[in-house]
């Protein structure tokens, strides 16, 4: 007879110790999908639910909402930047360990060379290759470098100059972010990019992105195709949305006209979150936190252990808000532009 399942709720992560036919025992770890009188459905990490007979369960205990692991602050900076690379990228090609990127002019991350590691050529030649790639793709010659890294110092020695914002990368264990809660039922999470989500994303950037730029119909600007490639590319990724934050609203409605959105990207043990935005009249209701935690639950089922965010260094309000959720600064990066 199993012990502890009387306290269980679907959606929680549990460990079920089960007796095998030969008398030995094994553990099944996963998220409870259904609890019936004779059976339990549990979904292991990256798997569909399996059915376990309750009469073979020796012991049941609730597990943390995500797997544990080393302190995320121990992750090398270069490793984290490489994990973040596929989460916000369109056209690209390698230059040794560097990545040349073109996103149709949309976002600095997607339109700068990620200068981390060995480019495979001398630094002056690598700098020239960045300039040539940018010219061929009609974008500014920018590189993204870790602040005070060897690449940062060497490129500035060649005359490259800081431009745009310094960005802090914040990290947190998923168990810290998720605590013991279940996903907020007002938040919908889907791996399909909906038109409602795209429209909300356009509203979140009114001075930098026009709705026409998001269209993919023939004859419209190619910027829209690049935007969609950045948002929708390189799965696994998911889109969180809230349609109506009032009590009793259902998450399934969120795909139509969201009032709050967020995007998550899974890369190995890392969940990267971006595009966290709420309509001004619906702010200060905890929707951003609810969406981030919903994405955290989604990522935990895919094996994620940690989360990261990228926040402008001078955005003190965001730093304070994310700090209250457990995020701490891991490192900073900035952009350099070619001389002249």
Steps between C-alpha positions, in 0.01 A plus 500: 500500500633845408568763764459873447286519187203623700675841498585496129365737235524455123785707361731441795830319462519181705721198560320165503695204638353193334544128560614297200378145431834360622459674835750780437396866494536784252416869506279675248549877507270737317196723495166361611248506217212317670435324831238226484382246754711217351761681291716807477604666176841662523703671226877454531729768364473537120247213486130436470312388812531139610245312707611356835281262700453637848539157659869485394584840648699456820561866576412833342651836579480840340815615319621852422332655196821466293816298514787626710856553391810712550468863596429688173753762606767235444415476130781655291397822330588369154292186557193702595538733201518198268190352664316830444611533137223298327224667698495825305648449157401510132753470214847411621825330415803395705835671515696249702334513842349840419159535337419755229132596523245685287143555616383750243596787729266380780665493846865548580546137603386366162704754301840483663784252491522302823870530575558225755792260471746444217396634158750268332684790337698796629296762682554769231383254235200403713410868539523546122276197448239650732506827303473317168210283621312804628551685172380202298183476712425871529541527877733694728837338582447414866645233726360374829776448756515404865598812694876508567557169322808442286287563189364825644846630587660391172228645276503830685876497444423491127280808533159340545277714720221419748151565365145446620424358847698292746293193586512291816432127485311385808474136609289299741438137589163386368417355841546848648277660237227235514497439876220256585226648285315375196461701178250784521186383311467844339822443304495306177825343378527363148780408262303650211546868417150646475392809311367650823842458665667664201262795513568546870873486430458776246318713758784444744745672264297788349799719423715226349263261328196572285225249447571496127851376575354184652321386185638220289278553193683535171584860424548617856830589659737211573541637854180326598631162388816559700299595808298181477815297442648644818186446707397162364831339409731254669268290718441400770339836575166596647271800518318603816196726488220634720178602332300622798654529847167517680403215737351204320663573163627193320849462351364358174371846410849648514585422138240744363586850623748478788546784745832351615763288323838337556725268300717214624780312326648173622870432443638204692450569872418868436168677454544842343211743542438812294221722365337516845236770460162600641252759372539813718147483642556141619834549674571449871281191511777240499446397139868520402596278792217258420615470137864449596406224742275336242789497254718361779263207548501438124881506489539277807313225316759535226794461736580861589661571835576872476357815346659815362378845401672783314427844646635845417751592768331832572150347534502509879130425537536175304809404699309550824199302378704207373716508811190438710443181299853379573693621196858623546748654258723245326688725254455794265539544127511798268521585133792650314484665159773515241715814482403758241 
